[in-house]
mmCIF file of C-alpha atoms and ligand atoms in Angstrom:
data_model
loop_
_atom_site.group_PDB
_atom_site.id
_atom_site.type_symbol
_atom_site.label_atom_id
_atom_site.label_comp_id
_atom_site.label_asym_id
_atom_site.label_seq_id
_atom_site.Cartn_x
_atom_site.Cartn_y
_atom_site.Cartn_z
ATOM 1 C CA UNK A 360 -26.331 2.627 -15.740
ATOM 2 C CA UNK A 361 -27.043 -0.868 -16.978
ATOM 3 C CA UNK A 362 -26.889 -3.961 -14.804
ATOM 4 C CA UNK A 363 -24.579 -6.606 -16.253
ATOM 5 C CA UNK A 364 -23.685 -10.132 -15.215
ATOM 6 C CA UNK A 365 -25.348 -11.709 -12.173
ATOM 7 C CA UNK A 366 -22.233 -11.852 -10.019
ATOM 8 C CA UNK A 367 -23.824 -13.774 -7.131
ATOM 9 C CA UNK A 368 -26.975 -14.652 -5.271
ATOM 10 C CA UNK A 369 -26.688 -13.832 -1.568
ATOM 11 C CA UNK A 370 -28.110 -16.493 0.742
ATOM 12 C CA UNK A 371 -28.309 -15.715 4.463
ATOM 13 C CA UNK A 372 -27.783 -18.627 6.834
ATOM 14 C CA UNK A 373 -27.508 -19.138 10.582
ATOM 15 C CA UNK A 374 -24.662 -21.595 9.897
ATOM 16 C CA UNK A 375 -22.285 -21.526 6.954
ATOM 17 C CA UNK A 376 -21.072 -24.992 7.921
ATOM 18 C CA UNK A 377 -24.585 -26.431 7.701
ATOM 19 C CA UNK A 378 -25.225 -24.630 4.410
ATOM 20 C CA UNK A 379 -21.932 -25.883 2.934
ATOM 21 C CA UNK A 380 -23.009 -29.440 3.785
ATOM 22 C CA UNK A 381 -26.300 -28.888 1.903
ATOM 23 C CA UNK A 382 -24.597 -27.530 -1.226
ATOM 24 C CA UNK A 383 -21.829 -30.170 -1.114
ATOM 25 C CA UNK A 384 -23.690 -33.317 0.011
ATOM 26 C CA UNK A 385 -27.263 -32.745 -1.157
ATOM 27 C CA UNK A 386 -26.651 -30.603 -4.233
ATOM 28 C CA UNK A 387 -23.278 -31.975 -5.317
ATOM 29 C CA UNK A 388 -21.446 -28.657 -5.497
ATOM 30 C CA UNK A 389 -17.761 -29.289 -6.121
ATOM 31 C CA UNK A 390 -16.293 -25.771 -5.999
ATOM 32 C CA UNK A 391 -16.820 -24.442 -2.489
ATOM 33 C CA UNK A 392 -14.380 -21.888 -1.118
ATOM 34 C CA UNK A 393 -13.076 -21.567 2.424
ATOM 35 C CA UNK A 394 -15.290 -19.393 4.658
ATOM 36 C CA UNK A 395 -13.781 -16.031 5.611
ATOM 37 C CA UNK A 396 -14.708 -13.165 7.899
ATOM 38 C CA UNK A 397 -15.594 -9.736 6.583
ATOM 39 C CA UNK A 398 -16.021 -7.843 9.899
ATOM 40 C CA UNK A 399 -16.236 -4.459 8.155
ATOM 41 C CA UNK A 400 -19.433 -5.699 6.481
ATOM 42 C CA UNK A 401 -20.672 -7.636 9.521
ATOM 43 C CA UNK A 402 -20.665 -11.030 7.841
ATOM 44 C CA UNK A 403 -18.805 -14.308 7.470
ATOM 45 C CA UNK A 404 -18.804 -15.354 3.804
ATOM 46 C CA UNK A 405 -18.395 -18.581 1.818
ATOM 47 C CA UNK A 406 -18.640 -18.801 -1.980
ATOM 48 C CA UNK A 407 -20.175 -21.768 -3.786
ATOM 49 C CA UNK A 408 -18.999 -21.492 -7.395
ATOM 50 C CA UNK A 409 -21.406 -22.711 -10.077
ATOM 51 C CA UNK A 410 -21.190 -22.148 -13.839
ATOM 52 C CA UNK A 411 -21.678 -18.437 -14.646
ATOM 53 C CA UNK A 412 -22.295 -17.220 -11.080
ATOM 54 C CA UNK A 413 -21.895 -17.953 -7.385
ATOM 55 C CA UNK A 414 -23.992 -18.543 -4.311
ATOM 56 C CA UNK A 415 -22.664 -16.231 -1.610
ATOM 57 C CA UNK A 416 -23.433 -17.827 1.761
ATOM 58 C CA UNK A 417 -23.465 -15.146 4.473
ATOM 59 C CA UNK A 418 -23.673 -15.600 8.242
ATOM 60 C CA UNK A 419 -23.816 -12.779 10.788
ATOM 61 C CA UNK A 420 -20.337 -11.838 12.045
ATOM 62 C CA UNK A 421 -21.902 -10.575 15.261
ATOM 63 C CA UNK A 422 -25.230 -9.338 16.599
ATOM 64 C CA UNK A 423 -24.777 -5.956 14.897
ATOM 65 C CA UNK A 424 -24.679 -7.618 11.480
ATOM 66 C CA UNK A 425 -26.961 -6.058 8.797
ATOM 67 C CA UNK A 426 -28.396 -9.550 8.284
ATOM 68 C CA UNK A 427 -29.235 -10.129 11.968
ATOM 69 C CA UNK A 428 -32.735 -8.668 11.472
ATOM 70 C CA UNK A 429 -33.290 -10.779 8.378
ATOM 71 C CA UNK A 430 -32.400 -13.986 10.229
ATOM 72 C CA UNK A 431 -34.672 -13.072 13.136
ATOM 73 C CA UNK A 432 -37.518 -12.980 10.618
ATOM 74 C CA UNK A 433 -36.220 -16.007 8.702
ATOM 75 C CA UNK A 434 -34.501 -18.237 11.316
ATOM 76 C CA UNK A 435 -33.688 -20.991 8.813
ATOM 77 C CA UNK A 436 -32.076 -18.452 6.472
ATOM 78 C CA UNK A 437 -33.087 -17.742 2.884
ATOM 79 C CA UNK A 438 -32.543 -15.779 -0.281
ATOM 80 C CA UNK A 439 -31.123 -12.416 0.748
ATOM 81 C CA UNK A 440 -29.939 -10.393 -2.269
ATOM 82 C CA UNK A 441 -29.014 -10.416 -5.921
ATOM 83 C CA UNK A 442 -25.707 -8.883 -7.010
ATOM 84 C CA UNK A 443 -25.275 -7.469 -10.490
ATOM 85 C CA UNK A 444 -22.062 -6.143 -11.991
ATOM 86 C CA UNK A 445 -21.808 -2.557 -13.221
ATOM 87 C CA UNK A 446 -18.967 -0.902 -15.138
ATOM 88 C CA UNK A 447 -18.552 2.079 -12.807
ATOM 89 C CA UNK A 448 -19.942 2.045 -9.257
ATOM 90 C CA UNK A 449 -19.801 5.833 -8.842
ATOM 91 C CA UNK A 450 -21.674 6.450 -12.083
ATOM 92 C CA UNK A 451 -24.199 3.801 -10.991
ATOM 93 C CA UNK A 452 -24.721 5.505 -7.616
ATOM 94 C CA UNK A 453 -25.248 8.882 -9.277
ATOM 95 C CA UNK A 454 -27.698 7.374 -11.763
ATOM 96 C CA UNK A 455 -29.672 5.526 -9.077
ATOM 97 C CA UNK A 456 -29.907 8.668 -6.943
ATOM 98 C CA UNK A 457 -30.936 10.723 -9.991
ATOM 99 C CA UNK A 458 -33.723 8.204 -10.562
ATOM 100 C CA UNK A 459 -34.873 8.544 -6.959
ATOM 101 C CA UNK A 460 -33.720 5.188 -5.602
ATOM 102 C CA UNK A 461 -32.335 4.969 -2.070
ATOM 103 C CA UNK A 462 -28.663 3.985 -2.187
ATOM 104 C CA UNK A 463 -27.623 2.455 1.142
ATOM 105 C CA UNK A 464 -24.376 4.066 2.307
ATOM 106 C CA UNK A 465 -21.286 4.768 0.217
ATOM 107 C CA UNK A 466 -19.493 2.334 -2.085
ATOM 108 C CA UNK A 467 -17.227 0.111 -0.018
ATOM 109 C CA UNK A 468 -15.037 -2.905 -0.668
ATOM 110 C CA UNK A 469 -17.022 -6.131 -0.578
ATOM 111 C CA UNK A 470 -16.192 -9.802 -0.497
ATOM 112 C CA UNK A 471 -14.740 -9.754 -4.026
ATOM 113 C CA UNK A 472 -12.332 -6.927 -3.206
ATOM 114 C CA UNK A 473 -14.113 -4.441 -5.455
ATOM 115 C CA UNK A 474 -16.491 -1.605 -4.597
ATOM 116 C CA UNK A 475 -20.128 -2.506 -3.890
ATOM 117 C CA UNK A 476 -23.282 -0.663 -2.855
ATOM 118 C CA UNK A 477 -26.862 -1.717 -2.067
ATOM 119 C CA UNK A 478 -30.224 -0.309 -3.185
ATOM 120 C CA UNK A 479 -33.114 -0.277 -0.723
ATOM 121 C CA UNK A 480 -35.606 -3.098 -1.430
ATOM 122 C CA UNK A 481 -38.505 -0.670 -1.384
ATOM 123 C CA UNK A 482 -37.230 0.772 -4.686
ATOM 124 C CA UNK A 483 -36.546 -2.559 -6.325
ATOM 125 C CA UNK A 484 -39.727 -4.539 -5.955
ATOM 126 C CA UNK A 485 -38.888 -6.069 -2.602
ATOM 127 C CA UNK A 486 -35.570 -7.576 -3.746
ATOM 128 C CA UNK A 487 -32.376 -6.310 -2.108
ATOM 129 C CA UNK A 488 -30.045 -5.451 -4.995
ATOM 130 C CA UNK A 489 -26.278 -5.178 -4.664
ATOM 131 C CA UNK A 490 -24.265 -3.461 -7.383
ATOM 132 C CA UNK A 491 -20.621 -4.518 -7.783
ATOM 133 C CA UNK A 492 -18.012 -2.824 -9.909
ATOM 134 C CA UNK A 493 -16.907 -5.439 -12.432
ATOM 135 C CA UNK A 494 -13.635 -7.045 -11.386
ATOM 136 C CA UNK A 495 -10.820 -6.749 -13.961
ATOM 137 C CA UNK A 496 -11.500 -10.167 -15.367
ATOM 138 C CA UNK A 497 -14.042 -12.930 -14.896
ATOM 139 C CA UNK A 498 -12.471 -16.088 -13.552
HETATM 140 C C1 LIG B 1360 -20.757 -6.680 1.431
HETATM 141 C C2 LIG B 1360 -20.273 -8.066 1.624
HETATM 142 C C3 LIG B 1360 -21.024 -9.077 0.760
HETATM 143 C C4 LIG B 1360 -20.655 -8.877 -0.698
HETATM 144 O O1 LIG B 1360 -21.398 -9.340 -1.585
HETATM 145 O O2 LIG B 1360 -19.558 -8.334 -0.928
HETATM 146 C C5 LIG B 1360 -22.521 -8.954 0.980
HETATM 147 O O3 LIG B 1360 -23.355 -9.001 0.099
HETATM 148 S S1 LIG B 1360 -22.989 -8.724 2.607
HETATM 149 C C6 LIG B 1360 -24.792 -8.640 2.598
HETATM 150 C C7 LIG B 1360 -25.239 -8.079 3.909
HETATM 151 N N1 LIG B 1360 -25.181 -6.623 3.889
HETATM 152 C C8 LIG B 1360 -26.279 -5.921 3.529
HETATM 153 O O4 LIG B 1360 -27.325 -6.473 3.249
HETATM 154 C C9 LIG B 1360 -26.122 -4.416 3.527
HETATM 155 C C10 LIG B 1360 -27.356 -3.754 2.939
HETATM 156 N N2 LIG B 1360 -28.533 -4.115 3.710
HETATM 157 C C11 LIG B 1360 -29.081 -3.219 4.607
HETATM 158 O O5 LIG B 1360 -28.651 -2.092 4.765
HETATM 159 C C12 LIG B 1360 -30.274 -3.745 5.403
HETATM 160 O O6 LIG B 1360 -30.282 -5.161 5.345
HETATM 161 C C13 LIG B 1360 -31.655 -3.228 4.871
HETATM 162 C C14 LIG B 1360 -31.692 -1.718 4.963
HETATM 163 C C15 LIG B 1360 -31.886 -3.677 3.446
HETATM 164 C C16 LIG B 1360 -32.743 -3.824 5.739
HETATM 165 O O7 LIG B 1360 -32.365 -3.574 7.045
HETATM 166 P P1 LIG B 1360 -33.206 -4.208 8.277
HETATM 167 O O8 LIG B 1360 -33.581 -5.623 7.974
HETATM 168 O O9 LIG B 1360 -32.419 -3.973 9.527
HETATM 169 O O10 LIG B 1360 -34.417 -3.242 8.314
HETATM 170 P P2 LIG B 1360 -35.930 -3.523 8.202
HETATM 171 O O11 LIG B 1360 -36.302 -4.792 8.878
HETATM 172 O O12 LIG B 1360 -36.567 -2.259 8.637
HETATM 173 O O13 LIG B 1360 -36.174 -3.705 6.617
HETATM 174 C C17 LIG B 1360 -36.732 -2.634 5.920
HETATM 175 C C18 LIG B 1360 -37.637 -3.268 4.890
HETATM 176 O O14 LIG B 1360 -36.810 -4.010 3.971
HETATM 177 C C19 LIG B 1360 -37.217 -5.373 3.973
HETATM 178 N N3 LIG B 1360 -36.022 -6.169 3.838
HETATM 179 C C20 LIG B 1360 -35.026 -6.325 4.744
HETATM 180 N N4 LIG B 1360 -34.061 -7.137 4.244
HETATM 181 C C21 LIG B 1360 -34.500 -7.511 3.020
HETATM 182 C C22 LIG B 1360 -33.974 -8.359 2.001
HETATM 183 N N5 LIG B 1360 -32.785 -8.982 2.176
HETATM 184 N N6 LIG B 1360 -34.670 -8.536 0.860
HETATM 185 C C23 LIG B 1360 -35.873 -7.908 0.687
HETATM 186 N N7 LIG B 1360 -36.446 -7.088 1.603
HETATM 187 C C24 LIG B 1360 -35.743 -6.902 2.748
HETATM 188 C C25 LIG B 1360 -37.911 -5.616 5.295
HETATM 189 O O15 LIG B 1360 -38.830 -6.684 5.159
HETATM 190 C C26 LIG B 1360 -38.605 -4.287 5.496
HETATM 191 O O16 LIG B 1360 -39.744 -4.256 4.659
HETATM 192 P P3 LIG B 1360 -41.116 -3.698 5.256
HETATM 193 O O17 LIG B 1360 -42.119 -3.921 4.170
HETATM 194 O O18 LIG B 1360 -40.794 -2.250 5.571
HETATM 195 O O19 LIG B 1360 -41.357 -4.528 6.509
HETATM 196 CO CO1 CO B 1361 -23.322 -9.903 -1.786
#
């Protein structure tokens, strides 16, 4: 497996609305999508498009969200994960497992509508890594 393009940087926030105001008003972002719920993944999501990648703003969907613990430790929010594209998510999972990394759960459909999986931060130098099967084309 080889990681490819940095698809997005995940940023956890207690309030997508407040974070959108920061990226729009302070940082001058001009391509901010509409927030949307992803209950199956326990988050509300909003994409800030920048050249070559995206900031993926994520807010807990409810108290069972996988990012609830992170926000308890980091109440103001913060950098949460990096997402790299891979050609084949199943081959990537097999390769990661063969190399002894902990793959969290099974590949499932993420916010881009393609299969994703996460590697445990303990195997990746303390950085939560998401692998995403490359969408058909880059827009
Ligand atoms: C899928 C939709 C969307 C997309 O792109 O399509 C998303 O990206 S949604 C993103 C939210 N979903 C996930 O993050 C799913 C995968 N994450 C998990 O399963 C958990 O967050 C996990 C296992 C990484 C951590 O779970 P939790 O925080 O409940 O457990 P611990 O507090 O015990 O953490 C264990 C250990 O990991 C460290 N940790 C936790 N979160 C992070 C992080 N974001 N980056 C780096 N390190 C992290 C935590 O500090 C603990 O370390 P330790 O030294 O053991 O204290
Ligand atoms: Co993500």
